[in-house]
Coordinates of C-alpha atoms in Angstrom, one line a residue:
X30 CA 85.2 14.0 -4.9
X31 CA 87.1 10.3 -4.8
X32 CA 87.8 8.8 -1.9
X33 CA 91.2 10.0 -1.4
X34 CA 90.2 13.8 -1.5
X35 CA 88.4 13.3 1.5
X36 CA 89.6 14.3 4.7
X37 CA 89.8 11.7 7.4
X38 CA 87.0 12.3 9.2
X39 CA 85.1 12.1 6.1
X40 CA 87.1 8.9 5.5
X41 CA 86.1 7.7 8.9
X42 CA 82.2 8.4 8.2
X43 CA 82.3 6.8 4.9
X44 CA 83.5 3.8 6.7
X45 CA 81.3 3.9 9.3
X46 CA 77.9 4.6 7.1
X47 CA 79.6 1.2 4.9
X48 CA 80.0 -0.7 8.1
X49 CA 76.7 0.1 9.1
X50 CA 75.0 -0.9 5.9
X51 CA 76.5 -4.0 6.4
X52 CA 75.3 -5.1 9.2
X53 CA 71.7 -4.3 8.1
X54 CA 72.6 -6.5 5.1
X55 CA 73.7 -9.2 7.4
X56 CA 70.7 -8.8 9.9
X57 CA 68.0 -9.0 7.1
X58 CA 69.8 -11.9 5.8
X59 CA 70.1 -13.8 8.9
X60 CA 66.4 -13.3 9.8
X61 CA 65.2 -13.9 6.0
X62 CA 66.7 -17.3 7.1
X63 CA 63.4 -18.9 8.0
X64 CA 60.8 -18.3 5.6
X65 CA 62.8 -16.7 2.7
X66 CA 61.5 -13.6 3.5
X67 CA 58.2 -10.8 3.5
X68 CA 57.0 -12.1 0.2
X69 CA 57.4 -16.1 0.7
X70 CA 56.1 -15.3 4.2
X71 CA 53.1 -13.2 3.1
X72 CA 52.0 -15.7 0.7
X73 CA 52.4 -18.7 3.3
X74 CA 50.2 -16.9 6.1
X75 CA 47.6 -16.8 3.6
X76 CA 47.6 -20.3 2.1
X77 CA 47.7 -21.7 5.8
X78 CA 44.3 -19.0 6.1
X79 CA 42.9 -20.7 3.2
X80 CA 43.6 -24.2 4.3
X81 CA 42.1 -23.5 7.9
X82 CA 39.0 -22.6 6.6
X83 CA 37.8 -25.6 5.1
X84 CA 36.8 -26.8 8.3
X85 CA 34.6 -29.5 7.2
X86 CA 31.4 -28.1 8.5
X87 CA 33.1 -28.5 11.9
X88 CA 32.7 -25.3 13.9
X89 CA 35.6 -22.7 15.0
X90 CA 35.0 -22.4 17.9
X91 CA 37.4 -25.6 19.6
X92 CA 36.9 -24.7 23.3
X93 CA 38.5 -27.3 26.2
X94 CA 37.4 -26.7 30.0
X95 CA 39.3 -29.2 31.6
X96 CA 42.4 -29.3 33.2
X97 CA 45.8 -29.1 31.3
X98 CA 48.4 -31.0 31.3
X99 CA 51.6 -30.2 33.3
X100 CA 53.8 -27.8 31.0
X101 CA 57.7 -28.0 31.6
X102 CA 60.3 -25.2 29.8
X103 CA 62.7 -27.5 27.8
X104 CA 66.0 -26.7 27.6
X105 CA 66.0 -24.8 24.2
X106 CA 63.3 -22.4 25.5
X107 CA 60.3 -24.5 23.8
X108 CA 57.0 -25.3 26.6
X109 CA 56.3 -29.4 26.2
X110 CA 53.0 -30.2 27.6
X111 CA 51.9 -33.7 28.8
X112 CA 50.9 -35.9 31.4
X113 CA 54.1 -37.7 33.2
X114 CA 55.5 -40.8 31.4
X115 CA 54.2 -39.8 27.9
X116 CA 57.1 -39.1 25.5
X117 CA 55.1 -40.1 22.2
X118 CA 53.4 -39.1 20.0
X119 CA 55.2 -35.6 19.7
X120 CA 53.0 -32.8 18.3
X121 CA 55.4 -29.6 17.6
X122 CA 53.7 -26.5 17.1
X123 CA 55.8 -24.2 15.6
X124 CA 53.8 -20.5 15.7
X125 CA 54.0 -16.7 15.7
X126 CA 51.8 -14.9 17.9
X127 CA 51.3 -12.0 15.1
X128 CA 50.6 -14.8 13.0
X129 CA 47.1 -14.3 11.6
X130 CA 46.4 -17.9 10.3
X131 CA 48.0 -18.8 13.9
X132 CA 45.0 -17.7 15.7
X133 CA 43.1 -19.0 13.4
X134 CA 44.7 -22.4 13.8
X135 CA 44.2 -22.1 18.0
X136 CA 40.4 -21.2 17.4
X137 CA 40.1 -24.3 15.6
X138 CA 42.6 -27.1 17.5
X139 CA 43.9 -25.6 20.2
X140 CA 40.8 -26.8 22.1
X141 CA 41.9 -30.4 20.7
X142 CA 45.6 -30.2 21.5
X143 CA 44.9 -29.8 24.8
X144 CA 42.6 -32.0 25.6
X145 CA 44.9 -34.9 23.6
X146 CA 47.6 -33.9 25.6
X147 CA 45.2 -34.1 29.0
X148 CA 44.0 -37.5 28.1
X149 CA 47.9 -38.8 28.0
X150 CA 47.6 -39.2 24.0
X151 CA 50.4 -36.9 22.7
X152 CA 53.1 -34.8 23.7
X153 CA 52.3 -31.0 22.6
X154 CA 56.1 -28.8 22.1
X155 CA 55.2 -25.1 21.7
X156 CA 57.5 -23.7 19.4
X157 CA 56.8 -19.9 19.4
X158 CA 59.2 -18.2 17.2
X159 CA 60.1 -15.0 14.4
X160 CA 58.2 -15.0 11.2
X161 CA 57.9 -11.3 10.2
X162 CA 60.9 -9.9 8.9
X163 CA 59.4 -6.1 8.4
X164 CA 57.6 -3.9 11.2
X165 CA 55.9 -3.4 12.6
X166 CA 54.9 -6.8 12.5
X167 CA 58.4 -8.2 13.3
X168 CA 58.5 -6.2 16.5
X169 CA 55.1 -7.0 17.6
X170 CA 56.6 -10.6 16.9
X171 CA 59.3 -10.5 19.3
X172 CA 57.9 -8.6 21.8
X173 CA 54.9 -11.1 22.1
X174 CA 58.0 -14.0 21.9
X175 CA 60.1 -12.7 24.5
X176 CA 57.5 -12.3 27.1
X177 CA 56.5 -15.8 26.1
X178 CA 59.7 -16.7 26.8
X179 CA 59.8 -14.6 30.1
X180 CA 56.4 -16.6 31.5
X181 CA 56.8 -19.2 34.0
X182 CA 55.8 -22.9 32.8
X183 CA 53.0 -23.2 34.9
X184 CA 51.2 -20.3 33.4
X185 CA 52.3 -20.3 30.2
X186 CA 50.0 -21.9 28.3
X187 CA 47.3 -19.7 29.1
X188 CA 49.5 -16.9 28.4
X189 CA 49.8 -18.1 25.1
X190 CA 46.2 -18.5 24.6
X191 CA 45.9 -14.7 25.9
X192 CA 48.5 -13.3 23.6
X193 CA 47.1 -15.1 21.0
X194 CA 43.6 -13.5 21.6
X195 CA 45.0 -9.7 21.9
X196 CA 46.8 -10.5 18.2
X197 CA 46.8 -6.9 17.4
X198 CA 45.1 -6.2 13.4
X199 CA 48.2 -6.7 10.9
X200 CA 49.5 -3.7 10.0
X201 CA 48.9 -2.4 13.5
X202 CA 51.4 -1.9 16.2
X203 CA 51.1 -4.1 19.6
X204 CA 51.7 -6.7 22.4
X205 CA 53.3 -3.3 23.8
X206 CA 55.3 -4.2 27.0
X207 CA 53.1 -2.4 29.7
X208 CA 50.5 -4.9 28.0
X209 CA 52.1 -7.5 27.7
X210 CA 53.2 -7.1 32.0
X211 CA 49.3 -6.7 32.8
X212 CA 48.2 -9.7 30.7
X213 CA 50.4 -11.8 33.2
X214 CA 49.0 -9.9 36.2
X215 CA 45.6 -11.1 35.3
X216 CA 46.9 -14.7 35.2
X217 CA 48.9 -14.3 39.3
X218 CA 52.4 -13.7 37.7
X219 CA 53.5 -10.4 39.7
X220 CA 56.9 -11.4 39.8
X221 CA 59.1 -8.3 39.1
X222 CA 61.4 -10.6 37.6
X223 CA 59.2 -11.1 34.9
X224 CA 58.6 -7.3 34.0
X225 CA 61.9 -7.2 34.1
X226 CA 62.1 -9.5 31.8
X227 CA 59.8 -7.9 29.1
X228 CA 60.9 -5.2 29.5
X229 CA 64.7 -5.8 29.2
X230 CA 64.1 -8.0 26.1
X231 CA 66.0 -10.9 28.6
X232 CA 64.9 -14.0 26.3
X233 CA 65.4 -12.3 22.8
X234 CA 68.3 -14.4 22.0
X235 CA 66.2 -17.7 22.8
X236 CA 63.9 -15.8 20.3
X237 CA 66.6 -15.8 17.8
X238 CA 67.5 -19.4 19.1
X239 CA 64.0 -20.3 18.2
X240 CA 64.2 -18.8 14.4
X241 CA 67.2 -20.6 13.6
X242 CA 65.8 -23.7 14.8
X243 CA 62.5 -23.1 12.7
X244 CA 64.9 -22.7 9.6
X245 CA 66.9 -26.0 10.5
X246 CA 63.9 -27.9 10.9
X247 CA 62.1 -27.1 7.4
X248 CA 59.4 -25.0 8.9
X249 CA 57.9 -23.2 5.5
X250 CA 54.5 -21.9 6.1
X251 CA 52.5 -21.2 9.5
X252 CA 50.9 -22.7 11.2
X253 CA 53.4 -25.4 11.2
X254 CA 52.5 -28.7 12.9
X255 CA 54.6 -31.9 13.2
X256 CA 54.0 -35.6 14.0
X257 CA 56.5 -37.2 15.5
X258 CA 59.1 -34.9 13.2
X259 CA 56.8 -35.0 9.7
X260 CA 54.6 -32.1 8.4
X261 CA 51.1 -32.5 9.4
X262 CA 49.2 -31.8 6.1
X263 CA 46.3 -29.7 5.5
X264 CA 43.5 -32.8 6.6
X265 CA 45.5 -32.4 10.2
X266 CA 45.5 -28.2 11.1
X267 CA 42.0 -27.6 9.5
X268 CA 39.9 -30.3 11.3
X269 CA 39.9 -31.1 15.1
X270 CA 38.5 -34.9 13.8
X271 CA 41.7 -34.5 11.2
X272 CA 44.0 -34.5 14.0
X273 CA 42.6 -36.8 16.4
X274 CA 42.9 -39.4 13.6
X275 CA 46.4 -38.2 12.8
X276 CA 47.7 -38.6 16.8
X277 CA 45.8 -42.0 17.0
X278 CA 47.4 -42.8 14.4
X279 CA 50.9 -41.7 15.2
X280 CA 52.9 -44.8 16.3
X281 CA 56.0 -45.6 17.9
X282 CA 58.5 -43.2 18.6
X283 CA 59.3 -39.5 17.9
X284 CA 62.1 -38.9 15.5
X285 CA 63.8 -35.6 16.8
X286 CA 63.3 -32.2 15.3
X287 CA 66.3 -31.6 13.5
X288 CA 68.9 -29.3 15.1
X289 CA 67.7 -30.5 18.6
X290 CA 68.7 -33.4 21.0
X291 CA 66.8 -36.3 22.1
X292 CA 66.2 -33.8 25.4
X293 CA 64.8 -31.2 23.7
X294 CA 67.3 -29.0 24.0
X295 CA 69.2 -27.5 21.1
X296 CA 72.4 -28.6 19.8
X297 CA 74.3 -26.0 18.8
X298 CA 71.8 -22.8 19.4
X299 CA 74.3 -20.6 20.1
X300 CA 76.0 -21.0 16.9
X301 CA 72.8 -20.9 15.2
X302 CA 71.4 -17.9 16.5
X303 CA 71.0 -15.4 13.7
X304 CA 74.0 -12.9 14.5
X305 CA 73.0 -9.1 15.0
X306 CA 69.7 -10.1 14.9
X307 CA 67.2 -6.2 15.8
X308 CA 65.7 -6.3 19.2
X309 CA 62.3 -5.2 19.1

């Protein structure tokens, strides 16, 4: 039957089935911003894998006792950690908590980065954001993001090195919100305010923020790291001796990650923000 045969509630569910489509169109497009998609994702995940294990002979295992540094939310959502008066070097860390080679990567440095950043020798900026574009890994993703986003500064980096060691298996579905609530129990944050915020979703658009940004700053594989605004290469994010070299040798001052301001905070995230981007 053509379209003009139809009756107009017919019409009116043609139109709305088209206008529906199209916003799927526009939210794949939008979120297929950062890595190009599944595929170009898929195959980064596993080169960063690869890269991570050539360790040198050095083991794993990269375990730090000591105290951390203070951590401080920047104004475009990201966690900087340092001791006061350090600005430089910057080490960004842009990351997915899903993100297999991720935990990888924080059972091999993330001992190092914090003890750098404990002995006043770098500036470490979190950058959790969205890789996954298909569930239920993307969910998983923004789930484990937003409740990221939701934790207090003073407790979030050890809520990042807790989400990053319940990573459910890929494939799997997880960081489910009564989960994600009890995780931050066991570290003191009770607030209601902050289940409230997992399980409202409240920071998914500085999750969104976050993706944009990742695309605006060249982020093409993860892990991700970044000296002072340049790619760290392989020798850096498979060795803890490969980074401490890399931050000694790290001079002068940060150039900015692109899209943000000298502050940290972002210059135009709202505009940037993939629209109609799927709430886990």
């Amino acid at each position: 039957m053509s379209e003009q045969g139809r009756g107009p509630s017919a019409r009116g569910r043609l139109a709305g089935e088209r206008a529906r489509a199209a916003a799927r169109q526009r939210r794949r497009r939008a979120l297929a911003v950062v890595l190009g998609g599944v595929a170009v994702a898929a195959v980064a995940v596993a080169v960063a894998v690869v890269a991570l294990s050539r360790g040198g002979g050095e083991p794993l295992e990269d375990s730090y006792k000591g105290a951390l540094a203070p951590a401080v939310r920047q104004q475009d959502g990201s966690v900087a950690m340092a001791q006061p008066g350090v600005t430089a070097p910057v080490l960004d860390v842009w990351e997915d908590f899903q993100c297999p080679a991720c935990r990888v990567m924080e059972e091999r440095l993330g001992g190092t980065i914090k003890q750098l950043a404990a002995e006043g020798k770098v500036k470490v900026v979190y950058r959790p954001f969205q890789l996954f574009q298909q569930d239920p890994l993307m969910s998983n993703s923004r789930r484990a993001a937003n409740a990221a986003a939701c934790m207090p500064a003073d407790h979030w980096v050890k809520y990042h090195d807790k989400l990053f060691a319940e990573q459910p298996p890929e494939g799997d579905t997880g960081f489910a919100a009564p989960d994600l609530i009890r995780w931050a129990a066991d570290l003191g944050v009770t607030d209601p305010s902050f289940a409230a915020c997992v399980n409202g979703n409240q920071k998914i658009e500085t999750v969104d923020q976050a993706s944009a940004q990742a695309g605006r700053a060249g982020v093409d594989s993860t892990p991700y790291l970044a000296l002072n605004g340049k790619k760290a290469g392989d020798e850096v994010i498979g060795s803890p001796s490969g980074l401490r070299k890399a931050v000694a040798q790290a001079g002068g001052g940060p150039a900015p990650t692109p899209g943000t301001t000298s502050s940290g905070g972002t210059a135009d995230a709202a505009r940037t923000a993939p629209s109609g981007a799927r709430q886990a």
